[in-house]
Amino acid sequence: MKRFILILAVSCFTLSAAAKAPKSTFPIDATKATLISDPNNQMTHYTSTHITDKGEIWIAYFRDLKNNIEDPKELTIEMVLSRFDIKKWQSPKIKHSSLLKVGGSIGSFNQGNSAPYDPILFDAGDKVTCIYQAYKDGGNIYVAFTIDPKTGTPVGEVEECTFTYTHNGEKATVLLSKAGNREYYEKALGVTNFKGFAKPVLNKKYTKHGEWYYTALANWCCQGSIPVVVRTKDGIHYEEVFRCPEFQYGASEIEIAIHNERLYLIARTARPEKKLRAGTFLGVYSLTGECLRKPYQIGDVESRPEMIVYKNEVYAMYNVKPNTINYETGKGINRSRVRLSELDDHGSVVRAWEYASPYSMQYYTLNEYKGKLYLSFIEDRFGRVKAKKGNLSFVELDF
């Protein structure tokens, strides 16, 4: 009874000066979610989820079977793909396939002595492309390859992703890499004070509008980083649409949604040397770049936020209670509170639900299929013994 009262109490957590979360039950029971990842994983992180027209769930992520600490320098990290039938998600027959390991090759491309990182699934209709962060010439670079739908493994050659922008009336194209990103920020934005990793970070999902697929780009943990809305047709070649200088706290991981000719953008702000204000900020724009709602803090930093348009409404998912986990040692309190909010045209919260996870829910992805909403999420990255379950799970939301 005490625990029940506590959950109701925290559901009234203040959202902003104008909105509060009503007393409500979160529309999922995470304890009933289906385990997708290998229970032998010591660490599983980052989910990109795609549902095919035939109802097959594809989830790309990276894992480590030997170490439980996330580190791109760790040589035992592997990028994998898990697939199963959405009709049988509660007792699925899961097909796991390896996309790439440290030192592995795809065609003539060799991954080298670095970990493949942060896979993103992109479907333009004729094929599914996997975009991920490789390592080249001393820095991160986005590259892409096609996935064979029968085997779930890479085919063909790896292509390097590019980014085209306009400066002083002239177009310039750079690789979507650390070096290319620095050139863009220095030349087009006048940012020269790069603190943190300064690697480019793409949104993990794409929103189709017209003939284009929209997403967002930023720098990871870089002072002066702002969200940049970009678009692509193939997941490989990107062009700048507009910039969002209103986000002034060092934006890193971003999610967008487009609805009624408005673009909603939610960003996890960076903490370079812990000197900048950090949090989860939400803003609203026209598709031409006019700021319709100045970004305001809607949540707290714990994980990459999420957005989706579902049944003609915009939803945002984000953390409101962060962990105290030390990501280098894995020690600390490993729990978080997650909020799912319905937004109005101005980005204000209409209603909200919260889930107090005892094992830390992170890197979640919302997907819709035939009128139903599904959630994949990482849980308990550093405390698997306490959770007694694997890291990556999947569940249907009960709306």
Short mmCIF file of C-alpha atoms in Angstrom, two decimals:
data_model
loop_
_atom_site.label_atom_id
_atom_site.label_comp_id
_atom_site.label_asym_id
_atom_site.label_seq_id
_atom_site.Cartn_x
_atom_site.Cartn_y
_atom_site.Cartn_z
CA MET A 1 0.00 0.00 0.00
CA LYS A 2 2.82 2.44 0.80
CA ARG A 3 4.44 1.84 -2.59
CA PHE A 4 1.11 2.41 -4.37
CA ILE A 5 0.62 5.73 -2.61
CA LEU A 6 4.16 6.77 -3.50
CA ILE A 7 3.61 6.12 -7.21
CA LEU A 8 0.47 8.25 -7.20
CA ALA A 9 2.32 11.01 -5.42
CA VAL A 10 5.16 11.18 -7.90
CA SER A 11 2.70 11.17 -10.80
CA CYS A 12 1.81 14.72 -9.72
CA PHE A 13 5.39 15.91 -10.33
CA THR A 14 5.38 19.47 -11.68
CA LEU A 15 5.90 19.57 -15.47
CA SER A 16 6.22 23.32 -15.86
CA ALA A 17 4.66 26.48 -14.58
CA ALA A 18 1.57 25.79 -16.69
CA ALA A 19 1.08 22.03 -16.61
CA LYS A 20 1.04 19.13 -14.19
CA ALA A 21 0.84 15.40 -14.73
CA PRO A 22 -2.56 14.01 -13.71
CA LYS A 23 -2.85 11.01 -11.44
CA SER A 24 -2.65 8.11 -13.84
CA THR A 25 -1.17 4.69 -14.45
CA PHE A 26 1.55 4.37 -17.06
CA PRO A 27 0.06 2.52 -20.06
CA ILE A 28 2.52 -0.37 -19.84
CA ASP A 29 3.52 -2.97 -17.35
CA ALA A 30 7.26 -3.21 -18.01
CA THR A 31 7.51 -6.34 -15.88
CA LYS A 32 5.43 -8.14 -18.54
CA ALA A 33 7.69 -7.07 -21.39
CA THR A 34 9.32 -9.73 -23.53
CA LEU A 35 13.06 -10.19 -23.31
CA ILE A 36 14.60 -9.73 -26.76
CA SER A 37 18.34 -9.59 -26.17
CA ASP A 38 20.60 -12.51 -25.33
CA PRO A 39 20.43 -13.13 -21.55
CA ASN A 40 24.19 -13.68 -21.64
CA ASN A 41 24.77 -10.04 -22.57
CA GLN A 42 26.75 -8.14 -19.98
CA MET A 43 25.83 -4.80 -21.58
CA THR A 44 23.23 -3.90 -24.20
CA HIS A 45 22.76 -0.34 -25.34
CA TYR A 46 21.00 1.89 -27.87
CA THR A 47 17.93 0.66 -29.73
CA SER A 48 16.77 1.51 -33.24
CA THR A 49 13.49 -0.25 -33.97
CA HIS A 50 11.76 -0.69 -37.31
CA ILE A 51 8.54 -2.56 -38.15
CA THR A 52 8.33 -3.79 -41.75
CA ASP A 53 5.15 -3.75 -43.84
CA LYS A 54 4.83 -7.48 -43.20
CA GLY A 55 4.89 -7.02 -39.43
CA GLU A 56 8.43 -8.12 -38.69
CA ILE A 57 10.17 -6.24 -35.87
CA TRP A 58 13.80 -5.29 -36.52
CA ILE A 59 15.81 -3.98 -33.56
CA ALA A 60 19.45 -2.93 -34.03
CA TYR A 61 21.69 -2.30 -31.03
CA PHE A 62 25.16 -3.01 -29.74
CA ARG A 63 26.16 -5.36 -26.98
CA ASP A 64 29.08 -6.75 -25.04
CA LEU A 65 29.14 -10.35 -23.88
CA LYS A 66 32.19 -9.92 -21.63
CA ASN A 67 32.06 -6.44 -20.11
CA ASN A 68 29.22 -4.47 -18.52
CA ILE A 69 30.69 -1.01 -19.07
CA GLU A 70 29.89 0.95 -22.22
CA ASP A 71 33.11 2.09 -23.86
CA PRO A 72 33.67 2.62 -27.61
CA LYS A 73 37.28 1.59 -27.07
CA GLU A 74 36.20 -1.80 -25.78
CA LEU A 75 37.18 -4.44 -28.33
CA THR A 76 34.46 -6.92 -27.37
CA ILE A 77 31.53 -4.73 -28.49
CA GLU A 78 29.38 -6.12 -31.31
CA MET A 79 26.58 -4.56 -33.37
CA VAL A 80 23.64 -6.95 -33.72
CA LEU A 81 20.13 -7.22 -35.18
CA SER A 82 17.19 -9.05 -33.61
CA ARG A 83 14.04 -9.89 -35.63
CA PHE A 84 10.68 -11.43 -34.74
CA ASP A 85 7.01 -11.43 -35.75
CA ILE A 86 4.96 -8.67 -34.14
CA LYS A 87 1.94 -10.98 -33.92
CA LYS A 88 3.92 -13.24 -31.60
CA TRP A 89 5.81 -10.62 -29.60
CA GLN A 90 4.78 -12.16 -26.26
CA SER A 91 6.46 -15.47 -27.11
CA PRO A 92 8.56 -14.68 -30.16
CA LYS A 93 10.96 -16.84 -32.07
CA ILE A 94 13.82 -14.39 -32.24
CA LYS A 95 16.40 -14.42 -35.00
CA HIS A 96 19.67 -12.84 -33.90
CA SER A 97 22.31 -11.89 -36.44
CA SER A 98 25.67 -10.18 -36.17
CA LEU A 99 25.99 -6.99 -38.19
CA LEU A 100 29.60 -6.15 -37.38
CA LYS A 101 32.30 -6.82 -34.80
CA VAL A 102 35.50 -5.04 -33.99
CA GLY A 103 37.93 -5.96 -36.77
CA GLY A 104 35.12 -7.25 -38.98
CA SER A 105 34.53 -6.39 -42.63
CA ILE A 106 31.64 -5.53 -44.94
CA GLY A 107 32.70 -5.80 -48.56
CA SER A 108 36.00 -3.94 -48.90
CA PHE A 109 35.38 -1.97 -45.70
CA ASN A 110 37.19 -3.06 -42.55
CA GLN A 111 35.95 -1.82 -39.18
CA GLY A 112 39.44 -1.81 -37.76
CA ASN A 113 40.37 -1.73 -34.10
CA SER A 114 37.33 0.23 -32.90
CA ALA A 115 33.79 -0.61 -31.89
CA PRO A 116 30.83 -0.16 -34.29
CA TYR A 117 28.49 2.22 -32.52
CA ASP A 118 24.88 3.52 -32.42
CA PRO A 119 23.16 1.70 -35.33
CA ILE A 120 20.18 3.41 -37.00
CA LEU A 121 17.67 1.58 -39.22
CA PHE A 122 16.39 3.49 -42.26
CA ASP A 123 13.70 2.17 -44.60
CA ALA A 124 12.98 4.10 -47.80
CA GLY A 125 10.66 1.39 -49.11
CA ASP A 126 12.91 -0.67 -51.36
CA LYS A 127 15.51 -1.72 -48.77
CA VAL A 128 16.56 -1.29 -45.15
CA THR A 129 19.80 0.56 -44.57
CA CYS A 130 21.82 0.48 -41.37
CA ILE A 131 23.64 3.73 -40.57
CA TYR A 132 26.18 3.66 -37.76
CA GLN A 133 29.23 5.38 -36.33
CA ALA A 134 32.53 3.99 -37.52
CA TYR A 135 35.99 5.40 -36.85
CA LYS A 136 38.28 6.90 -39.47
CA ASP A 137 41.26 9.25 -39.52
CA GLY A 138 41.16 9.84 -35.77
CA GLY A 139 37.44 10.57 -35.47
CA ASN A 140 33.89 9.29 -35.76
CA ILE A 141 32.17 9.06 -39.14
CA TYR A 142 28.70 7.88 -40.16
CA VAL A 143 28.66 5.11 -42.73
CA ALA A 144 25.83 2.98 -44.14
CA PHE A 145 25.21 -0.48 -45.56
CA THR A 146 22.24 -2.51 -46.78
CA ILE A 147 20.79 -5.39 -44.74
CA ASP A 148 19.70 -8.60 -46.47
CA PRO A 149 16.05 -9.12 -45.37
CA LYS A 150 16.40 -12.91 -45.48
CA THR A 151 19.57 -13.32 -43.44
CA GLY A 152 19.62 -10.09 -41.44
CA THR A 153 23.25 -9.56 -42.39
CA PRO A 154 25.10 -6.85 -44.38
CA VAL A 155 25.35 -7.04 -48.17
CA GLY A 156 27.20 -4.95 -50.72
CA GLU A 157 29.58 -2.14 -49.89
CA VAL A 158 29.72 0.45 -47.10
CA GLU A 159 29.09 4.06 -48.10
CA GLU A 160 30.22 7.18 -46.23
CA CYS A 161 27.45 9.62 -45.31
CA THR A 162 27.63 13.24 -46.47
CA PHE A 163 26.10 16.53 -45.32
CA THR A 164 25.37 19.52 -47.58
CA TYR A 165 24.79 23.01 -46.18
CA THR A 166 24.69 26.59 -47.44
CA HIS A 167 27.00 29.36 -46.21
CA ASN A 168 27.09 32.88 -47.64
CA GLY A 169 24.95 31.74 -50.53
CA GLU A 170 27.24 28.90 -51.50
CA LYS A 171 26.70 25.18 -51.00
CA ALA A 172 29.33 22.99 -49.37
CA THR A 173 29.40 19.24 -48.80
CA VAL A 174 31.35 17.51 -46.04
CA LEU A 175 31.55 13.99 -44.72
CA LEU A 176 29.21 13.35 -41.81
CA SER A 177 32.24 12.90 -39.58
CA LYS A 178 33.93 14.57 -36.66
CA ALA A 179 36.15 16.56 -39.02
CA GLY A 180 33.25 17.46 -41.32
CA ASN A 181 31.08 18.48 -38.40
CA ARG A 182 33.80 20.71 -36.99
CA GLU A 183 34.19 22.39 -40.38
CA TYR A 184 30.45 23.05 -40.58
CA TYR A 185 30.23 24.44 -37.05
CA GLU A 186 33.29 26.63 -37.45
CA LYS A 187 32.43 27.99 -40.91
CA ALA A 188 28.62 28.21 -40.81
CA LEU A 189 27.95 28.72 -37.10
CA GLY A 190 31.14 30.39 -35.91
CA VAL A 191 31.68 27.82 -33.16
CA THR A 192 35.35 27.24 -32.37
CA ASN A 193 35.20 26.29 -28.69
CA PHE A 194 34.79 22.53 -28.99
CA LYS A 195 34.66 20.99 -25.53
CA GLY A 196 33.70 17.36 -25.23
CA PHE A 197 33.77 14.74 -27.95
CA ALA A 198 32.41 16.98 -30.74
CA LYS A 199 31.34 13.94 -32.77
CA PRO A 200 28.20 14.22 -34.95
CA VAL A 201 25.03 12.63 -33.58
CA LEU A 202 22.03 11.79 -35.75
CA ASN A 203 18.52 11.23 -34.49
CA LYS A 204 17.78 7.49 -34.39
CA LYS A 205 14.48 7.75 -36.30
CA TYR A 206 13.24 9.42 -39.49
CA THR A 207 9.96 11.24 -40.13
CA LYS A 208 8.63 11.10 -43.69
CA HIS A 209 7.13 14.33 -45.02
CA GLY A 210 6.48 14.58 -48.73
CA GLU A 211 9.30 12.92 -50.63
CA TRP A 212 11.86 13.56 -47.87
CA TYR A 213 12.78 11.89 -44.61
CA TYR A 214 13.49 14.40 -41.87
CA THR A 215 15.78 13.95 -38.88
CA ALA A 216 18.13 16.07 -36.76
CA LEU A 217 21.86 16.46 -36.27
CA ALA A 218 23.95 17.77 -33.38
CA ASN A 219 27.31 17.30 -31.65
CA TRP A 220 27.87 15.01 -28.70
CA CYS A 221 28.81 16.89 -25.52
CA CYS A 222 30.02 19.93 -27.39
CA GLN A 223 29.69 23.46 -26.10
CA GLY A 224 27.94 25.55 -28.74
CA SER A 225 26.16 22.55 -30.26
CA ILE A 226 22.66 23.35 -31.52
CA PRO A 227 20.11 21.11 -33.24
CA VAL A 228 20.15 21.20 -37.03
CA VAL A 229 17.11 19.83 -38.87
CA VAL A 230 18.23 17.84 -41.91
CA ARG A 231 16.58 15.71 -44.55
CA THR A 232 17.52 12.80 -46.79
CA LYS A 233 16.05 10.46 -49.39
CA ASP A 234 18.43 7.53 -48.99
CA GLY A 235 19.83 7.73 -45.44
CA ILE A 236 23.29 8.45 -46.88
CA HIS A 237 23.18 11.97 -48.32
CA TYR A 238 21.79 14.68 -46.04
CA GLU A 239 21.07 18.36 -46.56
CA GLU A 240 20.47 21.14 -44.08
CA VAL A 241 16.87 22.41 -43.69
CA PHE A 242 17.22 24.90 -40.84
CA ARG A 243 19.12 25.53 -37.60
CA CYS A 244 17.72 25.88 -34.08
CA PRO A 245 19.91 28.44 -32.27
CA GLU A 246 17.24 28.80 -29.56
CA PHE A 247 18.63 25.62 -27.93
CA GLN A 248 21.48 27.20 -26.00
CA TYR A 249 22.59 24.47 -23.64
CA GLY A 250 24.73 22.26 -25.84
CA ALA A 251 22.23 19.92 -27.52
CA SER A 252 23.43 16.37 -28.05
CA GLU A 253 20.79 13.67 -28.63
CA ILE A 254 17.61 14.78 -30.41
CA GLU A 255 14.24 13.48 -31.54
CA ILE A 256 11.70 15.13 -33.85
CA ALA A 257 8.07 14.71 -34.91
CA ILE A 258 6.19 16.47 -37.72
CA HIS A 259 2.46 17.09 -37.35
CA ASN A 260 0.13 19.68 -38.95
CA GLU A 261 3.06 21.40 -40.66
CA ARG A 262 4.79 21.86 -37.31
CA LEU A 263 8.07 20.29 -36.29
CA TYR A 264 8.42 19.34 -32.62
CA LEU A 265 11.98 18.95 -31.42
CA ILE A 266 13.08 17.52 -28.08
CA ALA A 267 16.77 17.54 -27.14
CA ARG A 268 18.93 16.07 -24.46
CA THR A 269 21.37 18.82 -23.56
CA ALA A 270 25.04 18.14 -23.00
CA ARG A 271 27.18 18.54 -19.91
CA PRO A 272 30.63 19.54 -21.14
CA GLU A 273 32.75 19.73 -17.99
CA LYS A 274 29.41 20.01 -16.11
CA LYS A 275 29.45 23.78 -16.60
CA LEU A 276 26.37 24.13 -18.79
CA ARG A 277 22.79 23.86 -17.66
CA ALA A 278 21.59 20.36 -18.50
CA GLY A 279 18.12 18.96 -19.02
CA THR A 280 15.62 17.82 -21.63
CA PHE A 281 14.25 20.73 -23.66
CA LEU A 282 11.29 20.89 -26.06
CA GLY A 283 10.63 23.46 -28.82
CA VAL A 284 8.20 23.85 -31.74
CA TYR A 285 9.06 25.12 -35.26
CA SER A 286 7.45 25.68 -38.61
CA LEU A 287 8.90 23.61 -41.43
CA THR A 288 10.62 26.75 -42.69
CA GLY A 289 12.49 27.21 -39.41
CA GLU A 290 10.39 29.82 -37.61
CA CYS A 291 10.49 29.21 -33.84
CA LEU A 292 6.85 28.89 -32.74
CA ARG A 293 7.58 27.85 -29.15
CA LYS A 294 10.84 28.77 -27.47
CA PRO A 295 12.49 25.66 -25.99
CA TYR A 296 11.58 25.04 -22.35
CA GLN A 297 12.78 22.40 -19.92
CA ILE A 298 10.30 19.55 -19.92
CA GLY A 299 12.38 16.85 -18.23
CA ASP A 300 15.74 15.88 -16.81
CA VAL A 301 18.74 14.33 -18.52
CA GLU A 302 19.04 10.60 -18.24
CA SER A 303 18.59 9.20 -21.71
CA ARG A 304 17.90 10.10 -25.31
CA PRO A 305 14.27 11.34 -25.48
CA GLU A 306 11.66 10.02 -27.90
CA MET A 307 8.73 11.35 -29.96
CA ILE A 308 5.96 9.90 -32.10
CA VAL A 309 2.71 10.97 -33.79
CA TYR A 310 0.04 8.45 -32.81
CA LYS A 311 -3.68 8.70 -33.67
CA ASN A 312 -3.29 12.32 -34.73
CA GLU A 313 -1.60 13.36 -31.48
CA VAL A 314 2.04 14.11 -30.66
CA TYR A 315 3.67 12.21 -27.82
CA ALA A 316 7.03 12.74 -26.14
CA MET A 317 8.85 10.31 -23.87
CA TYR A 318 11.65 11.40 -21.55
CA ASN A 319 13.17 10.92 -18.12
CA VAL A 320 12.21 13.05 -15.13
CA LYS A 321 14.35 11.37 -12.48
CA PRO A 322 17.93 10.53 -13.42
CA ASN A 323 20.16 7.80 -12.06
CA THR A 324 23.17 8.45 -9.89
CA ILE A 325 25.08 5.73 -11.71
CA ASN A 326 28.77 6.28 -12.35
CA TYR A 327 29.05 5.10 -15.96
CA GLU A 328 32.72 4.22 -15.55
CA THR A 329 32.36 2.05 -12.46
CA GLY A 330 28.72 1.00 -12.70
CA LYS A 331 28.19 1.97 -9.04
CA GLY A 332 25.34 4.06 -7.72
CA ILE A 333 21.55 4.02 -7.74
CA ASN A 334 20.23 2.43 -10.93
CA ARG A 335 16.63 3.55 -11.22
CA SER A 336 14.75 6.24 -13.06
CA ARG A 337 11.30 7.69 -13.66
CA VAL A 338 10.05 7.94 -17.24
CA ARG A 339 7.24 10.15 -18.47
CA LEU A 340 5.07 9.77 -21.57
CA SER A 341 3.32 13.05 -22.42
CA GLU A 342 0.65 14.02 -24.92
CA LEU A 343 1.37 17.48 -26.38
CA ASP A 344 -0.82 20.19 -27.89
CA ASP A 345 0.02 22.33 -30.94
CA HIS A 346 2.23 24.58 -28.79
CA GLY A 347 4.23 21.74 -27.25
CA SER A 348 2.55 22.03 -23.84
CA VAL A 349 1.65 18.87 -21.94
CA VAL A 350 -2.04 17.95 -22.13
CA ARG A 351 -1.81 14.77 -20.09
CA ALA A 352 1.01 12.54 -18.92
CA TRP A 353 1.80 9.15 -17.45
CA GLU A 354 4.84 8.12 -15.42
CA TYR A 355 6.63 4.88 -14.80
CA ALA A 356 9.03 4.54 -11.89
CA SER A 357 11.49 1.92 -13.10
CA PRO A 358 13.42 0.13 -10.36
CA TYR A 359 16.07 -0.85 -12.90
CA SER A 360 16.50 2.30 -15.02
CA MET A 361 14.65 2.50 -18.33
CA GLN A 362 16.81 4.07 -21.04
CA TYR A 363 17.10 4.40 -24.83
CA TYR A 364 13.49 3.64 -25.57
CA THR A 365 11.83 3.65 -28.99
CA LEU A 366 8.12 4.05 -29.81
CA ASN A 367 6.70 2.48 -32.98
CA GLU A 368 3.20 2.21 -34.37
CA TYR A 369 1.85 -0.71 -36.37
CA LYS A 370 -1.76 -1.02 -37.55
CA GLY A 371 -3.13 1.31 -34.89
CA LYS A 372 -1.20 -0.14 -31.98
CA LEU A 373 1.73 1.43 -30.15
CA TYR A 374 4.81 -0.56 -29.11
CA LEU A 375 7.83 0.21 -26.97
CA SER A 376 11.34 -1.24 -27.06
CA PHE A 377 13.65 -0.22 -24.25
CA ILE A 378 16.93 -0.88 -22.51
CA GLU A 379 16.63 -1.71 -18.83
CA ASP A 380 19.24 -2.05 -16.13
CA ARG A 381 22.40 -1.57 -18.17
CA PHE A 382 24.67 -2.00 -15.17
CA GLY A 383 22.75 -4.15 -12.70
CA ARG A 384 21.60 -7.26 -14.48
CA VAL A 385 22.01 -9.44 -11.41
CA LYS A 386 19.49 -7.28 -9.53
CA ALA A 387 17.06 -7.15 -12.43
CA LYS A 388 17.37 -10.89 -13.15
CA LYS A 389 16.57 -10.22 -16.79
CA GLY A 390 18.28 -9.14 -19.97
CA ASN A 391 18.79 -5.62 -21.17
CA LEU A 392 16.54 -5.18 -24.22
CA SER A 393 12.80 -5.73 -23.96
CA PHE A 394 9.67 -5.15 -26.03
CA VAL A 395 6.05 -4.50 -24.99
CA GLU A 396 2.74 -3.21 -26.34
CA LEU A 397 1.32 -0.03 -24.80
CA ASP A 398 -2.23 -0.23 -23.48
CA PHE A 399 -4.06 2.87 -24.77
#
